[in-house]
Coordinates of N, CA, C and O in Angstrom, one line a residue:
X284 N -28.5 -11.1 10.2 CA -27.4 -10.4 9.9 C -26.3 -10.6 10.7 O -24.9 -10.5 10.5
X285 N -26.5 -11.0 11.7 CA -25.5 -11.1 13.0 C -24.7 -12.6 12.8 O -23.6 -12.4 12.9
X286 N -25.3 -13.4 12.4 CA -24.6 -14.6 11.9 C -23.8 -14.5 10.9 O -22.4 -14.9 10.6
X287 N -23.7 -13.8 9.4 CA -22.9 -13.4 8.5 C -21.8 -12.3 9.0 O -20.9 -12.8 8.8
X288 N -22.1 -11.5 9.9 CA -20.6 -10.6 10.9 C -20.2 -11.6 11.3 O -18.6 -11.3 11.3
X289 N -20.3 -12.5 12.2 CA -19.7 -13.4 12.7 C -18.9 -14.4 12.0 O -17.5 -14.6 12.0
X290 N -19.4 -14.6 10.7 CA -18.7 -15.8 9.6 C -17.4 -14.6 9.3 O -16.4 -15.4 8.9
X291 N -18.0 -13.5 8.6 CA -16.9 -12.9 8.3 C -15.2 -12.9 9.6 O -14.3 -12.5 9.0
X292 N -15.7 -12.5 10.5 CA -15.0 -12.6 11.5 C -14.1 -13.8 11.5 O -12.5 -14.0 11.6
X293 N -14.7 -15.1 11.6 CA -14.0 -15.8 11.5 C -13.0 -16.3 10.5 O -12.1 -16.8 10.5
X294 N -13.6 -16.1 9.4 CA -12.6 -16.1 8.1 C -11.5 -15.3 8.0 O -10.6 -15.5 7.7
X295 N -11.9 -13.9 8.3 CA -10.7 -13.2 8.8 C -9.6 -13.4 9.9 O -8.1 -13.4 9.7
X296 N -10.1 -14.1 10.8 CA -9.1 -15.1 11.9 C -8.5 -15.9 11.3 O -7.1 -16.2 11.4
X297 N -9.2 -16.8 10.7 CA -8.7 -17.9 10.0 C -7.3 -17.6 8.9 O -6.4 -18.3 8.8
X298 N -7.9 -16.5 7.9 CA -6.9 -16.3 7.2 C -5.6 -15.6 7.5 O -4.5 -15.7 7.2
X299 N -5.8 -14.8 8.6 CA -4.5 -14.2 9.6 C -3.8 -15.2 10.0 O -2.4 -15.1 10.1
X300 N -4.4 -16.4 10.4 CA -3.7 -17.8 11.4 C -2.9 -18.5 10.2 O -2.0 -18.7 10.2
X301 N -3.6 -18.5 8.9 CA -2.9 -19.1 7.7 C -1.7 -18.5 7.5 O -0.7 -18.8 6.8
X302 N -1.7 -16.9 7.3 CA -0.8 -16.2 6.8 C 0.5 -16.4 8.0 O 1.5 -16.6 7.5
X303 N 0.2 -16.1 9.0 CA 1.4 -16.5 10.1 C 1.6 -17.8 10.0 O 2.8 -17.9 9.9
X304 N 0.9 -18.8 10.0 CA 1.3 -20.1 9.9 C 2.5 -20.6 8.5 O 3.3 -20.9 8.7
X305 N 1.8 -20.1 7.6 CA 2.6 -20.1 6.3 C 3.8 -19.4 6.4 O 4.7 -20.2 5.5
X306 N 3.6 -18.3 6.7 CA 5.0 -17.7 6.7 C 6.1 -18.3 7.5 O 7.5 -18.3 7.2
X307 N 5.3 -18.9 8.8 CA 6.3 -19.5 10.0 C 7.1 -20.9 9.2 O 8.4 -21.0 9.5
X308 N 6.3 -21.3 8.6 CA 6.6 -22.6 7.8 C 7.6 -22.6 7.0 O 8.8 -23.4 6.7
X309 N 7.3 -21.4 6.1 CA 8.0 -21.1 4.7 C 9.5 -20.5 5.3 O 10.6 -20.9 4.8
X310 N 9.8 -19.6 6.6 CA 10.6 -19.4 7.1 C 11.5 -20.7 7.9 O 12.9 -20.6 7.7
X311 N 10.8 -21.4 8.3 CA 11.5 -22.6 9.0 C 11.8 -24.0 7.6 O 13.3 -24.1 7.9
X312 N 10.9 -24.1 7.0 CA 11.4 -25.2 6.0 C 12.5 -24.4 4.6 O 13.0 -25.0 4.0
X313 N 12.5 -23.1 4.6 CA 13.5 -22.4 3.9 C 14.8 -22.4 3.7 O 15.4 -22.4 2.9
X314 N 14.8 -23.2 5.0 CA 16.5 -23.3 5.1 C 17.2 -24.6 4.4 O 18.2 -24.7 4.6
X315 N 16.2 -25.7 4.1 CA 16.6 -27.0 3.6 C 16.6 -26.8 2.0 O 15.7 -25.8 1.4
X316 N 17.9 -27.0 1.3 CA 18.1 -26.5 0.0 C 16.7 -26.8 -0.9 O 16.5 -26.2 -1.9
X317 N 16.2 -28.3 -0.4 CA 15.1 -28.9 -1.6 C 13.6 -27.9 -1.4 O 13.2 -27.8 -2.2
X318 N 13.7 -27.2 -0.2 CA 12.6 -26.4 0.2 C 12.6 -24.9 -0.1 O 11.2 -24.4 0.7
X319 N 13.5 -24.5 -0.6 CA 13.8 -23.4 -0.8 C 12.9 -22.2 -1.0 O 12.8 -21.1 -1.0
X320 N 12.4 -23.0 -2.3 CA 11.3 -22.2 -3.0 C 10.4 -21.7 -2.0 O 9.3 -20.8 -2.5
X321 N 10.2 -22.4 -1.0 CA 8.8 -22.2 -0.2 C 8.9 -20.7 0.6 O 8.0 -20.3 1.0
X322 N 10.0 -20.1 0.7 CA 10.1 -19.1 1.4 C 10.6 -18.2 0.5 O 10.8 -16.7 0.6
X323 N 10.5 -18.2 -0.9 CA 10.4 -17.0 -2.1 C 9.3 -16.2 -1.8 O 8.1 -16.7 -1.6
X324 N 9.6 -15.1 -1.9 CA 8.1 -14.0 -2.0 C 8.9 -12.4 -1.9 O 10.1 -12.5 -2.4
X325 N 7.9 -11.6 -1.9 CA 8.2 -10.0 -2.3 C 7.3 -9.6 -1.1 O 6.3 -10.1 -0.5
X326 N 8.0 -8.4 -0.6 CA 8.1 -7.6 0.5 C 7.6 -6.4 0.0 O 8.1 -5.7 -0.9
X327 N 6.4 -5.7 0.6 CA 5.5 -4.7 0.0 C 5.4 -3.7 1.2 O 5.2 -4.2 2.4
X328 N 5.6 -2.3 1.1 CA 5.3 -1.5 2.1 C 6.7 -0.6 2.3 O 7.1 0.1 1.2
X329 N 6.7 -0.1 3.6 CA 7.5 1.5 3.6 C 8.9 0.5 4.3 O 9.1 -0.1 4.7
X330 N 10.2 1.3 3.5 CA 11.3 0.6 3.9 C 11.7 1.4 5.1 O 12.9 0.6 6.0
X331 N 11.4 2.7 5.1 CA 11.9 3.4 6.5 C 10.4 3.6 7.2 O 9.4 4.5 6.6
X332 N 10.4 4.0 8.4 CA 9.0 4.7 9.0 C 8.8 6.1 8.7 O 9.8 6.7 8.6
X333 N 7.7 6.3 8.5 CA 7.1 7.7 8.7 C 7.1 8.1 9.7 O 6.3 8.0 10.9
X334 N 7.8 9.5 10.1 CA 7.8 10.2 11.6 C 7.0 11.4 11.4 O 7.0 12.3 10.3
X335 N 6.0 11.7 12.4 CA 5.4 12.7 12.3 C 5.6 13.2 13.8 O 5.2 12.7 14.9
X336 N 6.3 14.2 13.7 CA 6.9 14.8 14.9 C 6.3 16.2 15.3 O 6.0 17.6 14.5
X337 N 5.2 16.1 16.5 CA 4.4 17.3 16.9 C 4.8 18.0 17.9 O 4.0 18.8 18.7
X338 N 6.1 17.8 18.3 CA 6.9 18.7 19.2 C 6.5 17.8 20.6 O 7.6 17.7 21.2
X339 N 5.5 17.6 20.8 CA 5.3 16.9 22.1 C 4.9 15.4 22.2 O 5.7 14.8 22.8
X340 N 4.6 15.2 21.2 CA 4.3 13.8 20.6 C 5.0 13.2 19.4 O 4.9 14.3 18.4
X341 N 5.9 12.3 19.3 CA 6.3 11.5 17.8 C 5.7 10.5 17.8 O 5.9 9.5 18.5
X342 N 5.0 10.6 16.4 CA 4.8 9.3 15.8 C 5.8 8.6 14.7 O 6.1 9.1 14.1
X343 N 5.6 7.2 14.8 CA 6.3 6.4 13.8 C 5.6 5.4 13.0 O 5.1 4.8 13.9
X344 N 5.4 5.6 11.9 CA 4.4 4.6 11.3 C 5.1 4.2 10.0 O 5.8 4.6 9.3
X345 N 4.7 2.7 10.3 CA 5.6 1.5 9.1 C 4.9 0.5 9.0 O 4.0 -0.2 9.8
X346 N 4.7 -0.1 7.9 CA 4.2 -1.2 7.3 C 4.6 -1.9 6.3 O 5.1 -1.3 5.2
X347 N 5.0 -3.0 6.4 CA 5.6 -3.9 5.7 C 5.1 -5.1 5.7 O 4.3 -5.9 6.6
X348 N 4.3 -5.8 4.5 CA 3.6 -7.2 4.1 C 4.6 -7.9 3.6 O 5.3 -7.5 2.4
X349 N 4.9 -9.2 3.8 CA 5.9 -10.2 3.1 C 4.8 -11.4 2.3 O 4.5 -11.8 3.4
X350 N 4.7 -11.4 1.4 CA 4.1 -12.6 0.7 C 5.2 -13.6 0.4 O 6.0 -13.5 -0.6
X351 N 5.0 -14.7 0.6 CA 6.0 -16.0 0.4 C 4.8 -17.0 -0.4 O 3.7 -17.1 0.2
X352 N 5.3 -18.1 -1.1 CA 4.8 -19.2 -1.6 C 4.0 -19.7 0.0 O 2.8 -20.3 -0.5
X353 N 5.1 -20.1 0.9 CA 4.3 -21.0 1.9 C 2.9 -20.2 2.6 O 2.1 -20.7 3.1
X354 N 3.1 -18.9 2.7 CA 1.9 -18.0 2.9 C 0.6 -18.0 2.1 O -0.4 -18.1 2.7
X355 N 0.7 -18.2 0.8 CA 0.0 -18.3 -0.1 C -0.6 -19.5 0.1 O -1.9 -19.7 0.1
X356 N -0.2 -20.7 0.3 CA -0.6 -22.2 0.9 C -1.3 -21.9 2.0 O -2.5 -22.5 2.1
X357 N -0.8 -21.0 3.1 CA -1.4 -21.1 4.1 C -2.9 -20.2 4.1 O -4.0 -20.6 5.0
X358 N -2.9 -19.3 3.2 CA -4.0 -18.6 2.8 C -4.9 -19.6 2.3 O -6.4 -19.8 2.7
X359 N -4.9 -20.4 1.2 CA -5.3 -21.4 0.8 C -6.0 -22.3 1.5 O -7.3 -22.5 1.7
X360 N -5.1 -23.1 2.1 CA -5.6 -23.8 3.4 C -6.8 -23.2 4.1 O -7.7 -24.1 4.8
X361 N -6.2 -22.1 4.7 CA -7.6 -21.6 5.9 C -8.7 -21.3 5.0 O -9.6 -21.6 5.7
X362 N -8.8 -21.1 3.9 CA -10.1 -20.8 3.5 C -10.8 -22.1 2.9 O -12.2 -22.3 3.1
X363 N -9.9 -22.9 2.9 CA -10.6 -24.7 2.6 C -11.1 -24.9 3.9 O -12.1 -25.7 3.8
X364 N -10.4 -24.5 5.1 CA -11.0 -25.0 6.5 C -12.3 -24.4 6.6 O -13.0 -24.9 7.1
X365 N -12.2 -22.9 6.2 CA -13.5 -22.3 6.5 C -14.7 -22.5 5.8 O -15.8 -22.7 6.3
X366 N -14.4 -22.9 4.5 CA -15.4 -23.6 3.5 C -16.1 -25.1 4.3 O -17.3 -25.6 4.1
X367 N -15.2 -26.0 4.9 CA -16.1 -27.1 5.6 C -16.4 -27.0 6.7 O -17.4 -27.4 7.2
X368 N -16.3 -25.7 7.5 CA -17.1 -25.5 8.6 C -18.6 -25.2 8.1 O -19.1 -25.2 7.5

């Protein structure tokens, strides 16, 4: 069971790296007119942070996830790398 849980963490780490690198590549190459489609995507989440004021402590919570074509390519590439391991 320990080997399986370690494999899950490796997969999650690779997927996170794929999302970040894919987003970076999409942002970088999206400035070129021929590759602008790589930066196309949709953002999901809260537009303004949710504020919880407890008098002594104030918490601001917010989450946004942006999916782009390049990010999806990064996820697929990370999964393929995981399958090769």
